[in-house]
XYZ file of C-alpha atoms in Angstrom:
341
model
C -132.498 176.196 17.244
C -129.260 176.991 15.461
C -130.769 180.252 14.218
C -131.694 181.253 17.788
C -128.182 180.450 19.001
C -126.684 182.449 16.145
C -128.848 185.481 16.984
C -127.939 185.260 20.707
C -124.285 185.014 19.827
C -124.606 188.075 17.618
C -126.368 190.021 20.406
C -123.691 189.071 23.018
C -120.922 190.119 20.674
C -122.633 193.404 19.796
C -123.514 194.487 23.349
C -120.841 192.870 25.548
C -118.055 192.009 23.131
C -118.350 188.278 23.927
C -118.296 185.357 21.531
C -119.897 182.111 22.652
C -120.564 178.771 21.062
C -123.984 177.644 20.079
C -123.890 174.649 22.433
C -123.118 176.756 25.506
C -126.030 179.116 24.783
C -128.403 176.214 24.284
C -127.370 174.798 27.678
C -127.838 178.136 29.437
C -131.355 178.787 28.156
C -132.700 175.443 29.352
C -135.521 176.073 31.838
C -135.209 174.780 35.386
C -137.300 171.731 36.103
C -139.638 172.028 39.096
C -141.560 169.390 40.959
C -145.304 169.490 41.524
C -144.774 170.262 45.193
C -142.669 173.332 44.338
C -145.236 174.544 41.857
C -148.025 174.076 44.416
C -146.126 176.031 47.074
C -145.411 178.856 44.635
C -149.112 179.103 43.801
C -150.167 179.124 47.464
C -147.428 181.528 48.660
C -145.774 183.449 45.812
C -143.349 185.250 48.213
C -141.933 182.061 49.756
C -139.014 181.867 47.351
C -138.033 185.454 48.148
C -138.129 184.757 51.890
C -136.027 181.634 51.507
C -133.557 183.579 49.414
C -133.371 186.303 52.087
C -132.730 183.710 54.818
C -130.009 182.121 52.724
C -128.355 185.509 52.186
C -128.392 186.195 55.939
C -126.811 182.803 56.678
C -124.142 183.436 54.049
C -123.396 186.831 55.609
C -123.045 185.256 59.091
C -120.768 182.540 57.757
C -118.639 185.132 56.007
C -118.313 187.198 59.204
C -117.327 184.077 61.146
C -114.741 183.250 58.482
C -113.250 186.749 58.769
C -113.225 186.444 62.576
C -111.329 183.142 62.471
C -108.571 184.440 60.192
C -105.060 184.611 61.667
C -104.777 188.251 60.605
C -107.746 189.294 62.763
C -106.516 191.113 65.879
C -109.909 191.105 67.605
C -109.854 187.315 67.999
C -108.205 186.407 71.357
C -106.993 183.091 69.911
C -104.623 185.039 67.672
C -102.928 186.924 70.522
C -99.178 186.397 70.835
C -98.181 184.311 73.837
C -95.671 186.288 75.878
C -93.408 184.701 78.502
C -92.149 187.052 81.215
C -88.849 186.032 82.793
C -87.219 187.272 85.989
C -90.440 188.808 87.291
C -91.166 188.831 90.997
C -94.818 189.173 92.071
C -95.465 190.519 95.563
C -98.987 190.896 97.008
C -99.756 193.732 99.386
C -102.218 193.247 102.234
C -105.330 195.455 102.251
C -108.300 195.923 104.584
C -110.753 194.393 102.084
C -111.799 190.818 102.660
C -112.375 189.860 99.007
C -109.415 188.403 97.150
C -110.416 189.968 93.831
C -109.806 193.482 95.154
C -106.334 192.636 96.502
C -103.767 194.483 94.356
C -100.358 193.079 93.479
C -97.142 194.671 92.322
C -94.950 193.313 89.527
C -91.229 193.983 89.882
C -88.705 193.153 87.209
C -85.515 191.706 88.688
C -82.479 192.722 86.588
C -80.274 189.941 85.303
C -76.916 189.424 86.920
C -74.050 190.529 84.735
C -71.768 187.773 83.499
C -68.122 187.715 84.565
C -66.067 187.115 81.419
C -62.319 186.558 80.984
C -60.942 186.600 77.437
C -57.603 185.866 75.796
C -56.344 185.923 72.195
C -53.702 183.746 70.565
C -52.498 184.957 67.168
C -50.398 183.476 64.381
C -51.768 179.965 64.859
C -50.461 177.729 62.013
C -53.841 176.132 61.300
C -56.709 176.967 58.958
C -60.317 177.713 59.882
C -61.454 174.479 58.258
C -59.500 172.516 60.866
C -60.207 174.705 63.903
C -63.968 175.301 63.674
C -65.086 171.629 64.042
C -62.938 171.352 67.186
C -64.198 174.578 68.804
C -67.926 174.112 68.170
C -68.645 171.284 70.703
C -66.817 173.095 73.542
C -69.364 175.909 73.990
C -71.061 175.971 77.453
C -68.744 173.210 78.649
C -66.785 173.242 81.891
C -63.173 174.302 81.427
C -61.741 171.035 82.772
C -64.129 169.011 80.626
C -63.182 171.057 77.552
C -59.477 170.443 78.163
C -60.108 166.705 78.456
C -62.165 166.679 75.239
C -59.372 168.461 73.352
C -56.765 166.044 74.689
C -58.818 163.079 73.460
C -59.354 164.518 69.949
C -55.882 163.559 68.687
C -55.684 166.365 66.101
C -52.774 168.676 65.583
C -54.958 171.803 65.475
C -56.379 170.887 68.898
C -52.948 171.389 70.487
C -53.036 175.123 69.730
C -56.531 175.426 71.195
C -55.433 173.541 74.331
C -52.535 175.979 74.810
C -54.940 178.915 74.454
C -57.253 177.485 77.130
C -54.297 177.028 79.509
C -53.185 180.611 78.835
C -56.628 182.110 79.555
C -57.032 179.927 82.658
C -53.695 181.159 84.053
C -54.796 184.768 83.457
C -58.059 184.088 85.330
C -56.250 182.493 88.291
C -53.814 185.434 88.508
C -56.743 187.845 88.681
C -58.329 185.922 91.546
C -61.074 183.932 89.770
C -62.018 180.430 90.870
C -60.900 177.912 88.194
C -63.499 175.371 89.349
C -66.315 177.728 88.325
C -65.003 178.598 84.868
C -67.023 177.615 81.782
C -66.346 178.154 78.082
C -68.623 181.020 77.103
C -67.573 181.336 73.451
C -64.659 180.697 71.093
C -64.060 183.043 68.155
C -61.827 181.879 65.312
C -60.730 184.213 62.527
C -58.184 184.567 59.762
C -54.798 186.145 60.415
C -51.949 187.192 58.134
C -50.781 185.037 55.235
C -47.066 184.365 55.075
C -45.320 184.022 51.729
C -42.879 181.227 51.156
C -41.197 179.454 48.214
C -42.191 176.126 46.746
C -39.383 174.364 44.885
C -39.930 172.198 41.801
C -37.803 170.222 39.428
C -35.386 171.809 37.001
C -34.658 174.776 39.285
C -38.194 176.131 39.160
C -39.611 178.095 42.087
C -43.206 179.167 42.626
C -44.600 181.379 45.406
C -46.828 179.782 48.059
C -48.813 181.217 50.972
C -49.245 179.790 54.446
C -52.571 180.544 56.153
C -52.632 181.418 59.861
C -55.514 182.010 62.257
C -56.254 183.678 65.564
C -58.244 182.175 68.442
C -60.131 184.218 71.033
C -61.383 182.234 74.030
C -63.908 183.810 76.412
C -64.399 182.094 79.781
C -67.286 182.746 82.145
C -67.149 182.466 85.929
C -70.621 181.278 86.886
C -72.056 181.774 90.378
C -71.660 178.902 92.787
C -75.400 178.257 92.859
C -75.612 178.034 89.050
C -72.697 175.593 88.980
C -74.283 173.293 91.565
C -77.627 173.310 89.703
C -76.013 171.145 87.042
C -74.487 168.887 89.671
C -77.834 168.390 91.436
C -79.546 167.462 88.140
C -76.987 164.716 87.487
C -74.850 166.687 84.988
C -71.556 166.626 86.884
C -68.584 166.662 84.460
C -66.437 163.546 84.592
C -63.288 165.583 85.306
C -64.931 167.208 88.343
C -65.892 163.735 89.577
C -62.270 162.616 89.198
C -61.023 165.662 91.125
C -63.561 165.034 93.891
C -62.398 161.413 94.190
C -58.777 162.528 94.360
C -59.635 165.052 97.064
C -61.478 162.430 99.131
C -58.525 160.033 98.840
C -56.033 162.683 99.955
C -58.248 163.674 102.881
C -58.751 160.015 103.854
C -62.479 160.641 104.088
C -64.720 158.321 106.095
C -67.619 156.259 104.737
C -70.284 158.823 105.686
C -68.628 161.584 103.638
C -68.083 159.308 100.653
C -71.720 158.222 100.771
C -72.875 161.847 100.846
C -70.949 162.633 97.636
C -71.755 159.311 95.942
C -74.368 161.020 93.723
C -71.601 163.079 92.045
C -68.744 160.563 91.869
C -70.009 157.843 89.494
C -72.251 157.640 86.462
C -74.644 155.331 88.300
C -74.878 157.834 91.143
C -75.689 160.642 88.705
C -78.432 158.504 87.157
C -79.875 157.795 90.603
C -79.812 161.526 91.364
C -81.990 162.246 88.312
C -84.436 159.501 89.284
C -84.655 160.657 92.906
C -85.384 164.240 91.858
C -88.120 163.069 89.533
C -89.781 160.910 92.168
C -89.599 163.633 94.793
C -91.207 166.171 92.457
C -93.979 163.712 91.528
C -94.696 163.026 95.217
C -94.995 166.733 96.037
C -97.131 167.267 92.935
C -99.694 164.782 94.254
C -99.668 166.368 97.718
C -99.695 170.067 96.759
C -101.356 169.925 93.330
C -98.769 172.169 91.639
C -97.070 171.645 88.305
C -94.206 169.162 87.966
C -91.802 171.627 86.318
C -92.280 174.238 89.042
C -91.682 171.751 91.860
C -88.669 170.207 90.102
C -87.089 173.631 89.611
C -87.799 174.590 93.241
C -86.178 171.410 94.594
C -83.099 171.917 92.410
C -82.698 175.517 93.595
C -82.996 174.532 97.261
C -80.401 171.778 97.067
C -78.061 173.892 94.925
C -78.266 176.768 97.400
C -77.393 174.464 100.307
C -74.403 172.966 98.449
C -73.238 176.445 97.426
C -73.226 177.611 101.064
C -71.157 174.600 102.129
C -68.764 175.159 99.227
C -68.284 178.864 100.019
C -67.710 178.209 103.726
C -65.208 175.471 102.910
C -63.363 177.738 100.481
C -63.204 180.572 102.997
C -61.949 178.198 105.705
C -59.278 176.815 103.384
C -58.189 180.320 102.430
C -57.969 181.312 106.094
C -55.986 178.170 106.891
C -53.518 178.850 104.062
C -53.157 182.470 105.156
C -52.394 181.458 108.750
C -49.872 178.855 107.582
C -48.084 181.455 105.457
C -48.040 183.927 108.372
C -46.502 181.365 110.743
C -43.891 180.451 108.147
C -43.074 184.149 107.635
C -42.622 184.657 111.396
C -40.284 181.643 111.613
C -38.178 183.004 108.768
C -37.946 186.384 110.493
C -36.821 184.761 113.733
C -34.159 182.780 111.906
C -32.859 185.857 110.094
C -32.760 187.927 113.270
């Protein structure tokens, strides 16, 4: 046996350049053991093994094709298509003479987004480093202006005082240009390095070393959101606490009756805001059972309806107040003219 293995090893090395061990060759040349049933079937049908082999090859080919089809890189598989969400798209159906719904065409119109109204202001030569300013500015993004000013006042840091002054400066610019301060939100805050100022540092024994003082610049960008967008947050129970305080103060000064206070109760206290969220949820669930539509769609529709109604009341009240102030100023001007004449 060793001689046979040696000769096979010599042949493999001569023809294929391979060296193998004697044990591995002995294992490979062992004949396959067959049962009596297999031998009987081979004698009765000598082509059965070939047919079975052909069937196995066909099954392997089908499995391989299915494996290729299920790969994530295969573009022909619809499961691998990218899910696309289309926003701000209005679908309008046109009526036709055909009775079947499948033949009814529809037109897709893309509604352009409304441009944002931004008011910016820069404050330079701020005696504070970026390491102290950035942690204060980061939580104020997308926050109401009044709420941001309250958060800065409660921080208790020295660097927050410079940011508070910048917010007051930009707010005054916005009011002078005719923007509504109650609809202003913090769009973004950009903090960067400014010039370094050289100064002297004194030591013992009349030694002096140069030192540098870092300064920064703060750019605050405010956004005036539409009235409807502002009231969407209020309807969903996200009324800022400062707005609630201002509403309470306004109701006290007007000496409002119980009916008016009850109408605004959902915006005045934290418990009222929590009840507003719960009422919206229950109303959307009730309509979902009746109409069979999705919960998110119904919730969004209810919020838009209530926000639109509140926005109309707010705009009419603002216009009436402006007209009242204008008439009061005109009467005062006429009285002054009569006195001077």
